[in-house]
PDB file of C-alpha atoms in Angstrom:
ATOM      1  CA  MET A   1     -61.805  11.827   7.435  1.00  0.00           C
ATOM      2  CA  LYS A   2     -58.536  13.786   6.462  1.00  0.00           C
ATOM      3  CA  LEU A   3     -56.797  11.999   3.574  1.00  0.00           C
ATOM      4  CA  THR A   4     -52.441  12.968   3.191  1.00  0.00           C
ATOM      5  CA  PRO A   5     -50.200  12.452   0.371  1.00  0.00           C
ATOM      6  CA  PRO A   6     -48.347   9.512   0.793  1.00  0.00           C
ATOM      7  CA  THR A   7     -44.285   9.971   1.513  1.00  0.00           C
ATOM      8  CA  PHE A   8     -41.844   9.720  -1.048  1.00  0.00           C
ATOM      9  CA  GLY A   9     -40.999   6.203  -0.102  1.00  0.00           C
ATOM     10  CA  VAL A  10     -44.347   4.905   0.241  1.00  0.00           C
ATOM     11  CA  TRP A  11     -45.382   6.738  -2.645  1.00  0.00           C
ATOM     12  CA  LEU A  12     -41.974   4.826  -4.984  1.00  0.00           C
ATOM     13  CA  ILE A  13     -41.889   1.573  -3.530  1.00  0.00           C
ATOM     14  CA  ALA A  14     -45.865   1.926  -4.365  1.00  0.00           C
ATOM     15  CA  LEU A  15     -45.082   3.053  -7.762  1.00  0.00           C
ATOM     16  CA  LEU A  16     -42.031   0.019  -7.982  1.00  0.00           C
ATOM     17  CA  LEU A  17     -44.797  -2.892  -7.860  1.00  0.00           C
ATOM     18  CA  GLY A  18     -47.119  -1.214 -10.169  1.00  0.00           C
ATOM     19  CA  THR A  19     -44.574  -0.910 -12.795  1.00  0.00           C
ATOM     20  CA  GLY A  20     -43.719  -4.098 -12.053  1.00  0.00           C
ATOM     21  CA  GLY A  21     -46.490  -5.613 -12.663  1.00  0.00           C
ATOM     22  CA  ILE A  22     -47.063  -4.326 -15.934  1.00  0.00           C
ATOM     23  CA  ALA A  23     -43.497  -5.222 -16.737  1.00  0.00           C
ATOM     24  CA  ALA A  24     -44.525  -8.585 -15.858  1.00  0.00           C
ATOM     25  CA  LYS A  25     -47.503  -8.816 -17.841  1.00  0.00           C
ATOM     26  CA  PHE A  26     -46.002  -7.786 -21.161  1.00  0.00           C
ATOM     27  CA  GLY A  27     -43.469 -10.089 -20.532  1.00  0.00           C
ATOM     28  CA  TYR A  28     -39.994  -8.429 -19.507  1.00  0.00           C
ATOM     29  CA  VAL A  29     -39.966  -9.448 -16.008  1.00  0.00           C
ATOM     30  CA  PRO A  30     -41.220 -13.506 -17.425  1.00  0.00           C
ATOM     31  CA  VAL A  31     -40.093 -14.725 -13.779  1.00  0.00           C
ATOM     32  CA  LEU A  32     -43.150 -12.456 -12.210  1.00  0.00           C
ATOM     33  CA  ALA A  33     -45.488 -12.730 -15.031  1.00  0.00           C
ATOM     34  CA  PRO A  34     -47.565 -15.382 -13.386  1.00  0.00           C
ATOM     35  CA  HIS A  35     -47.953 -12.621  -9.828  1.00  0.00           C
ATOM     36  CA  ALA A  36     -48.606  -9.491 -11.909  1.00  0.00           C
ATOM     37  CA  PHE A  37     -51.922  -8.460 -11.457  1.00  0.00           C
ATOM     38  CA  TRP A  38     -51.320  -8.762  -7.357  1.00  0.00           C
ATOM     39  CA  LEU A  39     -48.032  -6.469  -7.869  1.00  0.00           C
ATOM     40  CA  VAL A  40     -50.541  -4.032  -9.247  1.00  0.00           C
ATOM     41  CA  VAL A  41     -53.398  -4.293  -7.636  1.00  0.00           C
ATOM     42  CA  ALA A  42     -50.666  -4.698  -4.084  1.00  0.00           C
ATOM     43  CA  GLY A  43     -49.574  -0.787  -5.307  1.00  0.00           C
ATOM     44  CA  PHE A  44     -52.485   0.692  -5.193  1.00  0.00           C
ATOM     45  CA  ALA A  45     -53.850  -0.784  -2.046  1.00  0.00           C
ATOM     46  CA  LEU A  46     -50.494   0.097  -0.753  1.00  0.00           C
ATOM     47  CA  LEU A  47     -51.219   4.221  -2.107  1.00  0.00           C
ATOM     48  CA  VAL A  48     -54.307   4.113  -0.613  1.00  0.00           C
ATOM     49  CA  VAL A  49     -53.909   3.167   2.359  1.00  0.00           C
ATOM     50  CA  SER A  50     -51.276   4.993   2.781  1.00  0.00           C
ATOM     51  CA  THR A  51     -53.420   8.210   1.802  1.00  0.00           C
ATOM     52  CA  LEU A  52     -56.177   7.716   4.706  1.00  0.00           C
ATOM     53  CA  PHE A  53     -53.137   6.446   7.593  1.00  0.00           C
ATOM     54  CA  ALA A  54     -51.065   9.736   7.906  1.00  0.00           C
ATOM     55  CA  LYS A  55     -48.031   8.140   9.577  1.00  0.00           C
ATOM     56  CA  LEU A  56     -47.179   6.464   6.273  1.00  0.00           C
TER      57      LEU A  56
END
């Protein structure tokens, strides 16, 4: 299995999801607080999927 780095766009979306989840957990974005864990999980999952598939 050959791994490839994610494109900049996918990396940026994953970064925004992860930081949004962390900011929500610490109370900076209260409207996202109930979904903070799943935002971080989605960011990491997006990075894993984009590393496994070359065209993402």
